[in-house]
Amino acid sequence: MKKAILVLSLTFCLFSCNKASPENETHKSDVKDQPAEATNERPGLNHFISDSSNYNQVFLKELADYNEPYKLIDNFIQIGSDSIYFPEDLPLKQATIFRGRKDDQDFRLTITRVNLTDIMYSFELKKNGSKIHSESGKAILGPMFFLASENDVDTETGDGYGSSEYWDNSKACGLAIRIGMEQDDNGRQRAVITYGCPKSKNPKLDLEECPTLRAN
């Protein structure tokens, strides 16, 4: 009799010890229903790009800071009900040579448009027939080109005209190339080149008043 009672007591003890305490029990349903941790990310604006290969990635990155929805579709940008076309004044993948002269300096600028935002350029400056400077590289269209065009003055005629500005910021002194959005009275395309640093950085260059360069 005592043996039977002992066996029953041990069985009851084991059953009680194996049973999880309500205070220590982990409820899977509680973990599952817990809300996800909040993040600081804000939903992005409605920016649509039909084909990113048409535009330089630097251009796209800077344009992303524009605080309005936009769509890049083929060769135009759409903002609200307005559609603004990318500058296509120069032929695609075809070199255009611009020349100009100021006093004893001769300017030669060769530009090839690569896509909707990029141009490849080669620039040479001669003084009294001797080359004093040359450089080449890639310049990228300013991302806010659609807000307003740049204004230049034809150094030969004094007429004002709108232009599209491209920048090469890969060098110590940023280089800007402006391409006219309209031809002169003789049907010639215009361009001008300037540097983003003072002349004292490179005394050989005097591009602060670059003459209007015209396509051949």
PDB file of C-alpha atoms in Angstrom:
ATOM      1  CA  MET A   1       0.000   0.000   0.000  1.00  0.00           C
ATOM      2  CA  LYS A   2       2.762   2.412   0.955  1.00  0.00           C
ATOM      3  CA  LYS A   3       4.599   1.478  -2.246  1.00  0.00           C
ATOM      4  CA  ALA A   4       1.573   2.352  -4.367  1.00  0.00           C
ATOM      5  CA  ILE A   5       1.171   5.705  -2.629  1.00  0.00           C
ATOM      6  CA  LEU A   6       4.863   6.490  -3.218  1.00  0.00           C
ATOM      7  CA  VAL A   7       4.583   5.751  -6.948  1.00  0.00           C
ATOM      8  CA  LEU A   8       1.527   7.989  -7.292  1.00  0.00           C
ATOM      9  CA  SER A   9       3.286  10.831  -5.452  1.00  0.00           C
ATOM     10  CA  LEU A  10       6.331  10.655  -7.749  1.00  0.00           C
ATOM     11  CA  THR A  11       4.126  10.637 -10.856  1.00  0.00           C
ATOM     12  CA  PHE A  12       2.207  13.722  -9.676  1.00  0.00           C
ATOM     13  CA  CYS A  13       5.451  15.543  -8.889  1.00  0.00           C
ATOM     14  CA  LEU A  14       6.949  14.899 -12.334  1.00  0.00           C
ATOM     15  CA  PHE A  15       3.763  16.058 -14.033  1.00  0.00           C
ATOM     16  CA  SER A  16       3.705  19.291 -12.013  1.00  0.00           C
ATOM     17  CA  CYS A  17       7.390  20.087 -12.681  1.00  0.00           C
ATOM     18  CA  ASN A  18       7.102  19.615 -16.466  1.00  0.00           C
ATOM     19  CA  LYS A  19       4.075  21.870 -16.751  1.00  0.00           C
ATOM     20  CA  ALA A  20       5.109  25.420 -17.807  1.00  0.00           C
ATOM     21  CA  SER A  21       4.405  28.149 -15.347  1.00  0.00           C
ATOM     22  CA  PRO A  22       1.961  30.815 -16.633  1.00  0.00           C
ATOM     23  CA  GLU A  23       4.400  33.516 -15.532  1.00  0.00           C
ATOM     24  CA  ASN A  24       7.331  32.091 -17.549  1.00  0.00           C
ATOM     25  CA  GLU A  25       5.411  30.788 -20.545  1.00  0.00           C
ATOM     26  CA  THR A  26       6.276  32.379 -23.903  1.00  0.00           C
ATOM     27  CA  HIS A  27       3.195  32.880 -26.003  1.00  0.00           C
ATOM     28  CA  LYS A  28       4.035  32.623 -29.670  1.00  0.00           C
ATOM     29  CA  SER A  29       0.854  34.418 -30.535  1.00  0.00           C
ATOM     30  CA  ASP A  30       1.997  37.429 -28.473  1.00  0.00           C
ATOM     31  CA  VAL A  31       5.336  37.626 -30.348  1.00  0.00           C
ATOM     32  CA  LYS A  32       3.624  37.297 -33.680  1.00  0.00           C
ATOM     33  CA  ASP A  33       1.176  40.077 -32.950  1.00  0.00           C
ATOM     34  CA  GLN A  34       3.782  42.587 -31.787  1.00  0.00           C
ATOM     35  CA  PRO A  35       3.994  45.633 -34.146  1.00  0.00           C
ATOM     36  CA  ALA A  36       7.092  46.021 -36.388  1.00  0.00           C
ATOM     37  CA  GLU A  37       9.723  48.505 -35.258  1.00  0.00           C
ATOM     38  CA  ALA A  38       9.096  51.961 -36.717  1.00  0.00           C
ATOM     39  CA  THR A  39      11.658  53.405 -39.183  1.00  0.00           C
ATOM     40  CA  ASN A  40      12.623  56.963 -40.017  1.00  0.00           C
ATOM     41  CA  GLU A  41      12.296  56.457 -43.763  1.00  0.00           C
ATOM     42  CA  ARG A  42       9.820  58.704 -45.551  1.00  0.00           C
ATOM     43  CA  PRO A  43       7.961  57.525 -48.633  1.00  0.00           C
ATOM     44  CA  GLY A  44       9.635  58.916 -51.768  1.00  0.00           C
ATOM     45  CA  LEU A  45       8.102  61.337 -54.222  1.00  0.00           C
ATOM     46  CA  ASN A  46       6.570  60.069 -57.416  1.00  0.00           C
ATOM     47  CA  HIS A  47       9.679  60.006 -59.618  1.00  0.00           C
ATOM     48  CA  PHE A  48       9.353  57.944 -62.786  1.00  0.00           C
ATOM     49  CA  ILE A  49      12.197  57.172 -65.217  1.00  0.00           C
ATOM     50  CA  SER A  50      11.355  55.300 -68.394  1.00  0.00           C
ATOM     51  CA  ASP A  51      14.960  54.353 -69.267  1.00  0.00           C
ATOM     52  CA  SER A  52      17.820  55.386 -66.954  1.00  0.00           C
ATOM     53  CA  SER A  53      20.439  54.571 -69.615  1.00  0.00           C
ATOM     54  CA  ASN A  54      19.507  57.800 -71.395  1.00  0.00           C
ATOM     55  CA  TYR A  55      20.832  59.912 -68.516  1.00  0.00           C
ATOM     56  CA  ASN A  56      24.017  60.214 -66.498  1.00  0.00           C
ATOM     57  CA  GLN A  57      23.761  58.693 -63.002  1.00  0.00           C
ATOM     58  CA  VAL A  58      25.173  61.894 -61.444  1.00  0.00           C
ATOM     59  CA  PHE A  59      22.422  63.838 -63.184  1.00  0.00           C
ATOM     60  CA  LEU A  60      19.767  61.459 -61.841  1.00  0.00           C
ATOM     61  CA  LYS A  61      21.168  61.565 -58.310  1.00  0.00           C
ATOM     62  CA  GLU A  62      21.150  65.368 -58.184  1.00  0.00           C
ATOM     63  CA  LEU A  63      17.739  65.579 -59.826  1.00  0.00           C
ATOM     64  CA  ALA A  64      16.339  63.273 -57.110  1.00  0.00           C
ATOM     65  CA  ASP A  65      16.723  66.167 -54.651  1.00  0.00           C
ATOM     66  CA  TYR A  66      14.098  68.152 -56.559  1.00  0.00           C
ATOM     67  CA  ASN A  67      11.134  68.364 -54.221  1.00  0.00           C
ATOM     68  CA  GLU A  68       8.418  67.815 -56.804  1.00  0.00           C
ATOM     69  CA  PRO A  69       7.125  64.719 -58.611  1.00  0.00           C
ATOM     70  CA  TYR A  70       8.533  64.312 -62.104  1.00  0.00           C
ATOM     71  CA  LYS A  71       8.676  61.844 -64.970  1.00  0.00           C
ATOM     72  CA  LEU A  72      11.601  61.281 -67.324  1.00  0.00           C
ATOM     73  CA  ILE A  73      10.179  59.928 -70.541  1.00  0.00           C
ATOM     74  CA  ASP A  74      12.413  59.588 -73.580  1.00  0.00           C
ATOM     75  CA  ASN A  75      13.725  63.081 -74.412  1.00  0.00           C
ATOM     76  CA  PHE A  76      11.609  65.197 -72.073  1.00  0.00           C
ATOM     77  CA  ILE A  77      10.885  65.704 -68.388  1.00  0.00           C
ATOM     78  CA  GLN A  78       7.289  66.065 -67.271  1.00  0.00           C
ATOM     79  CA  ILE A  79       6.473  68.130 -64.174  1.00  0.00           C
ATOM     80  CA  GLY A  80       2.793  68.518 -63.496  1.00  0.00           C
ATOM     81  CA  SER A  81       1.198  69.400 -66.825  1.00  0.00           C
ATOM     82  CA  ASP A  82       4.449  70.839 -68.274  1.00  0.00           C
ATOM     83  CA  SER A  83       6.778  68.891 -70.565  1.00  0.00           C
ATOM     84  CA  ILE A  84      10.274  70.299 -71.086  1.00  0.00           C
ATOM     85  CA  TYR A  85      12.497  68.758 -73.730  1.00  0.00           C
ATOM     86  CA  PHE A  86      16.168  68.008 -73.193  1.00  0.00           C
ATOM     87  CA  PRO A  87      18.542  70.101 -75.330  1.00  0.00           C
ATOM     88  CA  GLU A  88      19.275  68.374 -78.607  1.00  0.00           C
ATOM     89  CA  ASP A  89      20.856  71.299 -80.419  1.00  0.00           C
ATOM     90  CA  LEU A  90      23.916  69.196 -81.300  1.00  0.00           C
ATOM     91  CA  PRO A  91      23.707  65.998 -83.348  1.00  0.00           C
ATOM     92  CA  LEU A  92      24.015  62.742 -81.432  1.00  0.00           C
ATOM     93  CA  LYS A  93      27.435  61.018 -81.544  1.00  0.00           C
ATOM     94  CA  GLN A  94      28.781  63.437 -84.110  1.00  0.00           C
ATOM     95  CA  ALA A  95      31.649  65.855 -83.414  1.00  0.00           C
ATOM     96  CA  THR A  96      30.954  69.574 -83.737  1.00  0.00           C
ATOM     97  CA  ILE A  97      33.923  71.954 -83.820  1.00  0.00           C
ATOM     98  CA  PHE A  98      33.607  75.490 -82.421  1.00  0.00           C
ATOM     99  CA  ARG A  99      36.217  78.180 -83.028  1.00  0.00           C
ATOM    100  CA  GLY A 100      36.782  81.704 -81.829  1.00  0.00           C
ATOM    101  CA  ARG A 101      39.496  84.325 -81.550  1.00  0.00           C
ATOM    102  CA  LYS A 102      40.232  87.056 -79.028  1.00  0.00           C
ATOM    103  CA  ASP A 103      43.244  89.309 -79.496  1.00  0.00           C
ATOM    104  CA  ASP A 104      46.175  86.918 -79.996  1.00  0.00           C
ATOM    105  CA  GLN A 105      44.370  83.843 -78.645  1.00  0.00           C
ATOM    106  CA  ASP A 106      42.704  81.134 -80.705  1.00  0.00           C
ATOM    107  CA  PHE A 107      40.050  78.888 -79.168  1.00  0.00           C
ATOM    108  CA  ARG A 108      39.059  75.475 -80.487  1.00  0.00           C
ATOM    109  CA  LEU A 109      36.354  73.387 -78.799  1.00  0.00           C
ATOM    110  CA  THR A 110      35.202  70.006 -80.097  1.00  0.00           C
ATOM    111  CA  ILE A 111      31.971  68.600 -78.663  1.00  0.00           C
ATOM    112  CA  THR A 112      30.255  65.253 -79.183  1.00  0.00           C
ATOM    113  CA  ARG A 113      26.852  64.670 -77.630  1.00  0.00           C
ATOM    114  CA  VAL A 114      26.723  61.168 -76.124  1.00  0.00           C
ATOM    115  CA  ASN A 115      23.159  61.017 -74.804  1.00  0.00           C
ATOM    116  CA  LEU A 116      20.545  63.360 -73.369  1.00  0.00           C
ATOM    117  CA  THR A 117      22.763  64.605 -70.515  1.00  0.00           C
ATOM    118  CA  ASP A 118      26.413  63.991 -71.470  1.00  0.00           C
ATOM    119  CA  ILE A 119      28.835  65.606 -73.878  1.00  0.00           C
ATOM    120  CA  MET A 120      32.461  64.697 -74.546  1.00  0.00           C
ATOM    121  CA  TYR A 121      34.693  67.679 -75.196  1.00  0.00           C
ATOM    122  CA  SER A 122      38.222  68.516 -76.269  1.00  0.00           C
ATOM    123  CA  PHE A 123      39.512  72.045 -75.778  1.00  0.00           C
ATOM    124  CA  GLU A 124      42.645  73.718 -77.109  1.00  0.00           C
ATOM    125  CA  LEU A 125      43.907  77.260 -76.572  1.00  0.00           C
ATOM    126  CA  LYS A 126      46.697  78.800 -78.622  1.00  0.00           C
ATOM    127  CA  LYS A 127      48.487  82.098 -78.243  1.00  0.00           C
ATOM    128  CA  ASN A 128      50.351  83.560 -81.213  1.00  0.00           C
ATOM    129  CA  GLY A 129      50.055  80.156 -82.873  1.00  0.00           C
ATOM    130  CA  SER A 130      51.591  78.204 -79.955  1.00  0.00           C
ATOM    131  CA  LYS A 131      49.456  75.875 -77.855  1.00  0.00           C
ATOM    132  CA  ILE A 132      49.357  77.018 -74.232  1.00  0.00           C
ATOM    133  CA  HIS A 133      46.623  74.754 -72.895  1.00  0.00           C
ATOM    134  CA  SER A 134      44.549  71.710 -73.788  1.00  0.00           C
ATOM    135  CA  GLU A 135      42.260  69.324 -71.969  1.00  0.00           C
ATOM    136  CA  SER A 136      39.393  66.938 -72.573  1.00  0.00           C
ATOM    137  CA  GLY A 137      36.720  65.145 -70.619  1.00  0.00           C
ATOM    138  CA  LYS A 138      33.004  64.671 -70.060  1.00  0.00           C
ATOM    139  CA  ALA A 139      30.574  67.402 -69.055  1.00  0.00           C
ATOM    140  CA  ILE A 140      27.095  66.779 -67.653  1.00  0.00           C
ATOM    141  CA  LEU A 141      23.929  68.804 -68.133  1.00  0.00           C
ATOM    142  CA  GLY A 142      22.814  70.766 -65.056  1.00  0.00           C
ATOM    143  CA  PRO A 143      19.942  68.829 -63.413  1.00  0.00           C
ATOM    144  CA  MET A 144      17.769  71.955 -63.049  1.00  0.00           C
ATOM    145  CA  PHE A 145      18.003  72.853 -66.731  1.00  0.00           C
ATOM    146  CA  PHE A 146      14.210  72.826 -67.009  1.00  0.00           C
ATOM    147  CA  LEU A 147      13.739  75.721 -64.574  1.00  0.00           C
ATOM    148  CA  ALA A 148      15.408  78.326 -66.786  1.00  0.00           C
ATOM    149  CA  SER A 149      18.038  78.576 -69.488  1.00  0.00           C
ATOM    150  CA  GLU A 150      21.365  80.357 -69.012  1.00  0.00           C
ATOM    151  CA  ASN A 151      21.806  83.750 -70.668  1.00  0.00           C
ATOM    152  CA  ASP A 152      24.829  84.628 -72.786  1.00  0.00           C
ATOM    153  CA  VAL A 153      25.719  87.574 -74.968  1.00  0.00           C
ATOM    154  CA  ASP A 154      27.194  87.179 -78.415  1.00  0.00           C
ATOM    155  CA  THR A 155      30.552  88.979 -78.196  1.00  0.00           C
ATOM    156  CA  GLU A 156      30.423  89.817 -81.892  1.00  0.00           C
ATOM    157  CA  THR A 157      26.882  91.117 -82.288  1.00  0.00           C
ATOM    158  CA  GLY A 158      25.921  92.016 -78.710  1.00  0.00           C
ATOM    159  CA  ASP A 159      22.738  89.958 -79.000  1.00  0.00           C
ATOM    160  CA  GLY A 160      21.567  87.892 -76.043  1.00  0.00           C
ATOM    161  CA  TYR A 161      20.611  84.249 -76.378  1.00  0.00           C
ATOM    162  CA  GLY A 162      19.666  81.301 -74.174  1.00  0.00           C
ATOM    163  CA  SER A 163      22.024  78.392 -73.636  1.00  0.00           C
ATOM    164  CA  SER A 164      22.258  75.004 -71.925  1.00  0.00           C
ATOM    165  CA  GLU A 165      25.031  74.556 -69.376  1.00  0.00           C
ATOM    166  CA  TYR A 166      27.168  71.433 -68.917  1.00  0.00           C
ATOM    167  CA  TRP A 167      29.715  70.975 -66.108  1.00  0.00           C
ATOM    168  CA  ASP A 168      32.861  68.914 -65.720  1.00  0.00           C
ATOM    169  CA  ASN A 169      33.495  68.832 -61.962  1.00  0.00           C
ATOM    170  CA  SER A 170      36.082  66.058 -62.083  1.00  0.00           C
ATOM    171  CA  LYS A 171      38.945  68.573 -62.029  1.00  0.00           C
ATOM    172  CA  ALA A 172      40.241  70.945 -59.365  1.00  0.00           C
ATOM    173  CA  CYS A 173      38.663  73.817 -61.271  1.00  0.00           C
ATOM    174  CA  GLY A 174      35.205  73.007 -62.550  1.00  0.00           C
ATOM    175  CA  LEU A 175      34.786  73.671 -66.251  1.00  0.00           C
ATOM    176  CA  ALA A 176      31.504  74.873 -67.727  1.00  0.00           C
ATOM    177  CA  ILE A 177      30.440  74.641 -71.353  1.00  0.00           C
ATOM    178  CA  ARG A 178      27.414  76.534 -72.554  1.00  0.00           C
ATOM    179  CA  ILE A 179      25.801  75.571 -75.824  1.00  0.00           C
ATOM    180  CA  GLY A 180      23.433  78.012 -77.510  1.00  0.00           C
ATOM    181  CA  MET A 181      19.805  77.001 -77.801  1.00  0.00           C
ATOM    182  CA  GLU A 182      19.456  79.005 -81.001  1.00  0.00           C
ATOM    183  CA  GLN A 183      21.707  79.705 -83.954  1.00  0.00           C
ATOM    184  CA  ASP A 184      23.087  83.090 -84.903  1.00  0.00           C
ATOM    185  CA  ASP A 185      21.817  85.113 -87.858  1.00  0.00           C
ATOM    186  CA  ASN A 186      24.060  83.101 -90.196  1.00  0.00           C
ATOM    187  CA  GLY A 187      22.722  79.767 -88.980  1.00  0.00           C
ATOM    188  CA  ARG A 188      25.808  78.877 -86.921  1.00  0.00           C
ATOM    189  CA  GLN A 189      25.666  77.178 -83.556  1.00  0.00           C
ATOM    190  CA  ARG A 190      27.318  79.026 -80.638  1.00  0.00           C
ATOM    191  CA  ALA A 191      29.192  77.937 -77.504  1.00  0.00           C
ATOM    192  CA  VAL A 192      31.318  79.397 -74.726  1.00  0.00           C
ATOM    193  CA  ILE A 193      33.674  77.851 -72.177  1.00  0.00           C
ATOM    194  CA  THR A 194      34.551  79.096 -68.683  1.00  0.00           C
ATOM    195  CA  TYR A 195      36.248  77.877 -65.508  1.00  0.00           C
ATOM    196  CA  GLY A 196      34.852  77.811 -61.998  1.00  0.00           C
ATOM    197  CA  CYS A 197      38.011  79.141 -60.355  1.00  0.00           C
ATOM    198  CA  PRO A 198      39.746  82.531 -60.595  1.00  0.00           C
ATOM    199  CA  LYS A 199      42.345  83.236 -63.255  1.00  0.00           C
ATOM    200  CA  SER A 200      45.052  83.392 -60.582  1.00  0.00           C
ATOM    201  CA  LYS A 201      44.842  79.605 -60.243  1.00  0.00           C
ATOM    202  CA  ASN A 202      46.098  79.260 -63.795  1.00  0.00           C
ATOM    203  CA  PRO A 203      47.508  82.541 -65.130  1.00  0.00           C
ATOM    204  CA  LYS A 204      47.902  81.094 -68.644  1.00  0.00           C
ATOM    205  CA  LEU A 205      44.152  80.899 -69.041  1.00  0.00           C
ATOM    206  CA  ASP A 206      41.977  83.915 -69.590  1.00  0.00           C
ATOM    207  CA  LEU A 207      38.505  82.454 -69.981  1.00  0.00           C
ATOM    208  CA  GLU A 208      36.615  84.910 -67.825  1.00  0.00           C
ATOM    209  CA  GLU A 209      35.588  86.666 -71.016  1.00  0.00           C
ATOM    210  CA  CYS A 210      35.738  83.845 -73.525  1.00  0.00           C
ATOM    211  CA  PRO A 211      34.626  85.003 -76.966  1.00  0.00           C
ATOM    212  CA  THR A 212      31.568  83.449 -78.542  1.00  0.00           C
ATOM    213  CA  LEU A 213      32.709  80.299 -80.307  1.00  0.00           C
ATOM    214  CA  ARG A 214      30.951  79.333 -83.523  1.00  0.00           C
ATOM    215  CA  ALA A 215      30.541  75.995 -85.218  1.00  0.00           C
ATOM    216  CA  ASN A 216      32.338  75.548 -88.508  1.00  0.00           C
TER     217      ASN A 216
END
